[in-house]
Coordinates of N, CA and C in Angstrom, one line a residue:
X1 N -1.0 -2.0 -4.1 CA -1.2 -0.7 -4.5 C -2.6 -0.6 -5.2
X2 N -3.1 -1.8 -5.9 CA -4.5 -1.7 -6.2 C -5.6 -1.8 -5.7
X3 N -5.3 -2.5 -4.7 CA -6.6 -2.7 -3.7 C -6.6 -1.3 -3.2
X4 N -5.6 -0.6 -2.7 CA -5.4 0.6 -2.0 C -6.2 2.2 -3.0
X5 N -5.4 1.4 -4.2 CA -6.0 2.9 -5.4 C -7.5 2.7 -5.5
X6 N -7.8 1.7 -5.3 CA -9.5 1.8 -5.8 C -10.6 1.9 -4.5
X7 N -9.9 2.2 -3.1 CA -10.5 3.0 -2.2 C -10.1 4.5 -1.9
X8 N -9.0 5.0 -2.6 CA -8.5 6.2 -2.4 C -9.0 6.8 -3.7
X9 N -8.2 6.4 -4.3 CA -8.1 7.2 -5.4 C -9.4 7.9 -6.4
X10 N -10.7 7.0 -6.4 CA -12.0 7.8 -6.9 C -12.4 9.2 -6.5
X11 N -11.9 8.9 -5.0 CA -12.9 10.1 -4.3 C -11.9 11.5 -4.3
X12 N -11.3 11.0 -4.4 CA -10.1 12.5 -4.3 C -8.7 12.3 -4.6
X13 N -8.9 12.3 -5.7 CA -7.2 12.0 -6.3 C -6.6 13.5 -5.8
X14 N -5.3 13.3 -6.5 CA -4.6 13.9 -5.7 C -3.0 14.0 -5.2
X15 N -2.2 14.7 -5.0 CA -1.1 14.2 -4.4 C -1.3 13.6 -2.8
X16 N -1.9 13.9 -2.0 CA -2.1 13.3 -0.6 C -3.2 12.2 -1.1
X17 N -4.0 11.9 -1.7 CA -4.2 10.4 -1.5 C -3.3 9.5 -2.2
X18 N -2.7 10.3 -3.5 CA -0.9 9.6 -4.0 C 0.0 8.9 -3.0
X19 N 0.0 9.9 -1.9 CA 0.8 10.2 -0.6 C 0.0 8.4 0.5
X20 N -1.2 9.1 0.6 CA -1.6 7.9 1.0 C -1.7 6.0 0.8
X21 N -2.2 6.1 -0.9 CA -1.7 5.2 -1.1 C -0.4 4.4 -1.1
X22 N 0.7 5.5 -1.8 CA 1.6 4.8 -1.4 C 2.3 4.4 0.4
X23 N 1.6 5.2 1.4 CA 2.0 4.8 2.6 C 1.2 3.7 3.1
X24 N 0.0 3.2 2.7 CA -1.0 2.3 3.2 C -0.7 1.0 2.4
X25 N 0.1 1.1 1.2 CA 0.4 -0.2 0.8 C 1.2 -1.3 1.3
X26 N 2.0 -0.7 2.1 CA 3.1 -1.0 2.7 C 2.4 -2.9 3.6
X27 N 2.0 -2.0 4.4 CA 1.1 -3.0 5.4 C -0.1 -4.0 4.7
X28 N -0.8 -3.7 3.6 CA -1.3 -4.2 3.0 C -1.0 -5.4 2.2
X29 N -0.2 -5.0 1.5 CA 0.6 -6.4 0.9 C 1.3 -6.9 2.0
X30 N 2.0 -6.9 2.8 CA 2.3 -7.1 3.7 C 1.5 -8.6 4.4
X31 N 0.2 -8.0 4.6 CA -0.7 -8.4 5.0 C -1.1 -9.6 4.2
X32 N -1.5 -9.2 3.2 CA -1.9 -10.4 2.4 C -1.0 -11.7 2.0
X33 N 0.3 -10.9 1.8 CA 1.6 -11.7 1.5 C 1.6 -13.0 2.9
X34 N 1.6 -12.7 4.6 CA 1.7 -13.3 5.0 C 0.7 -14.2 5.6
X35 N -0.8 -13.5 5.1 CA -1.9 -15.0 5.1 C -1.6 -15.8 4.3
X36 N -1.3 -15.7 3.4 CA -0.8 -15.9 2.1 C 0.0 -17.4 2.6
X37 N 1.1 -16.8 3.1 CA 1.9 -18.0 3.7 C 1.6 -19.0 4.9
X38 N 0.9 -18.2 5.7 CA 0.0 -18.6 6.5 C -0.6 -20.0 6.4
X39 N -1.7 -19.7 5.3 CA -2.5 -20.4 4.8 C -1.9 -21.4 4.0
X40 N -0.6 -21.5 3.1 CA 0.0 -22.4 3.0 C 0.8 -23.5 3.7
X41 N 1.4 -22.9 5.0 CA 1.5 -23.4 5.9 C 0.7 -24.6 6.4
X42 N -0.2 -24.4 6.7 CA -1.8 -25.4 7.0 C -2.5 -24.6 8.4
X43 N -1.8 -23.0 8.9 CA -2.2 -22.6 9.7 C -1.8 -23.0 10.9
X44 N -0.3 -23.4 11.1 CA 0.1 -23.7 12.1 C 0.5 -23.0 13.5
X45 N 0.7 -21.4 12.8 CA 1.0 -20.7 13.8 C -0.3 -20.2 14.0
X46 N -0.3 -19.3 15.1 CA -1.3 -18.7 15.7 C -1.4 -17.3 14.8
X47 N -2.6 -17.1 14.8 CA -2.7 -15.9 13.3 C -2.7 -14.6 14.1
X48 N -2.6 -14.2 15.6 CA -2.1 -13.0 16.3 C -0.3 -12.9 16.2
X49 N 0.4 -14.1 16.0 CA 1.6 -13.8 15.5 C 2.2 -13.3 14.6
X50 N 1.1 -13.7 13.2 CA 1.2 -13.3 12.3 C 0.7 -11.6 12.0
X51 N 0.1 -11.0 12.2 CA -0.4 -9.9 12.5 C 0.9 -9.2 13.5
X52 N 1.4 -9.7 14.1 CA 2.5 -8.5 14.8 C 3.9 -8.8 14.3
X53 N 3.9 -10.1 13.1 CA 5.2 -10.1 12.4 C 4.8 -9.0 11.3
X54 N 3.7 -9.2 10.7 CA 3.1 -8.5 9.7 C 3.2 -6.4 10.1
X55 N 3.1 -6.4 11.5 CA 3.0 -5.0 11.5 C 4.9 -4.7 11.5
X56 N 5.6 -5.4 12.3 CA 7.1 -5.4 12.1 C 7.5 -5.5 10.9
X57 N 7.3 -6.5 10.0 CA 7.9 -5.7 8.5 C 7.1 -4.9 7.9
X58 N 6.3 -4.6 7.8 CA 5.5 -2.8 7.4 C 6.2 -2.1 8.2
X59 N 6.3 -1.9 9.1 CA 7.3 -0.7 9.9 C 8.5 -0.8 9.0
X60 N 9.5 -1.8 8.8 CA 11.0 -1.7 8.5 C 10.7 -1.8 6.9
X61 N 9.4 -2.0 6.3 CA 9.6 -2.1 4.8 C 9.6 -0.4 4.5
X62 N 8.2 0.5 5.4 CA 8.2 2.1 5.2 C 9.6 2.3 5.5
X63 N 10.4 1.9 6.2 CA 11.6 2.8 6.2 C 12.2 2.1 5.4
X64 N 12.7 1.5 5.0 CA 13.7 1.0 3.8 C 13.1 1.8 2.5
X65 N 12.2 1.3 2.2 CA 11.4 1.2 1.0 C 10.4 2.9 1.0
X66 N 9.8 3.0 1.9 CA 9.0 3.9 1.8 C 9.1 5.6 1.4
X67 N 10.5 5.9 1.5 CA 10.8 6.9 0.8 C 10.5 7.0 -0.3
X68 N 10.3 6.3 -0.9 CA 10.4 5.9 -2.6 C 8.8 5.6 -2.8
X69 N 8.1 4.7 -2.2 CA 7.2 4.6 -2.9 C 6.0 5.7 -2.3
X70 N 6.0 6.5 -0.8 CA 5.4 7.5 -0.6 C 5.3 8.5 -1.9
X71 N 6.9 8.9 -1.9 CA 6.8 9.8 -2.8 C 6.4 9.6 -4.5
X72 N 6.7 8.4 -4.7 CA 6.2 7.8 -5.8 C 4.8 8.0 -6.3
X73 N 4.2 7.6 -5.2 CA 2.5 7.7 -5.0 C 2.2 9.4 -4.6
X74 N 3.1 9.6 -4.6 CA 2.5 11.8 -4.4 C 2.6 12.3 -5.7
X75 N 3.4 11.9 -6.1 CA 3.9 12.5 -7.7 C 2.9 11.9 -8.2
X76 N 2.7 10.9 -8.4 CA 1.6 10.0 -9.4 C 0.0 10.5 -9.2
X77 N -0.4 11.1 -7.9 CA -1.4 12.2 -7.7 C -1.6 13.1 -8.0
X78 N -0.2 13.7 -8.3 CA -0.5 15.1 -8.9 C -0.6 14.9 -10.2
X79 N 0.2 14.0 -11.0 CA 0.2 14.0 -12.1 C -1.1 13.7 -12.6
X80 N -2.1 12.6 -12.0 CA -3.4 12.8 -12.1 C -4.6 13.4 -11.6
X81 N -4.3 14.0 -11.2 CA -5.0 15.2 -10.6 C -4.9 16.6 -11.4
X82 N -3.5 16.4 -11.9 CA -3.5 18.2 -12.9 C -4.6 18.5 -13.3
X83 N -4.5 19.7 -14.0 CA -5.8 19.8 -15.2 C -5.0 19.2 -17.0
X84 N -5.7 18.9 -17.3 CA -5.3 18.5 -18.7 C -6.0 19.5 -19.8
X85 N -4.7 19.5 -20.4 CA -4.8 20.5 -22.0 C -5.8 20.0 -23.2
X86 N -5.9 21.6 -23.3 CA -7.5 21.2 -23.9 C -6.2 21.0 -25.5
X87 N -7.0 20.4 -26.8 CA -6.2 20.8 -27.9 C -7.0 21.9 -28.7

């Protein structure tokens, strides 16, 4: 979610880049999680396998999981995005 907030999030906060980040995270860690393994491995498997196991649980994590963190990440947009009270 941080790697993701600090290319979204500068330019246009927001509930839709909320929206975004939290849908782009998904695959992202995802991602990293399985070089991750990968590379401890010693790189045994072929790293195009890895990349289409990696796109298969991002698909089934956004539906398990992604209801929650979409919306998670929309609310969290707006809330930083409001205007804030002057005192």
């Amino acid at each position: 979610a941080l790697i993701t907030t600090w290319f979204l999030w500068p330019w246009k906060p927001g509930p839709v880049s909320g929206l975004a980040i939290g849908f782009v995270t998904h695959p992202v860690l995802w991602f990293l999680f399985m070089t991750a393994q990968w590379i401890a491995a010693g790189g045994r498997d072929e790293y195009k396998e890895i990349l289409v196991q990696c796109g298969v649980v991002s698909a089934f994590s956004l539906i398990l999981a992604g209801w929650f963190t979409v919306t998670a990440g929309a609310l969290l947009g707006y809330w930083h995005a409001r205007p804030k009270k002057q005192n």
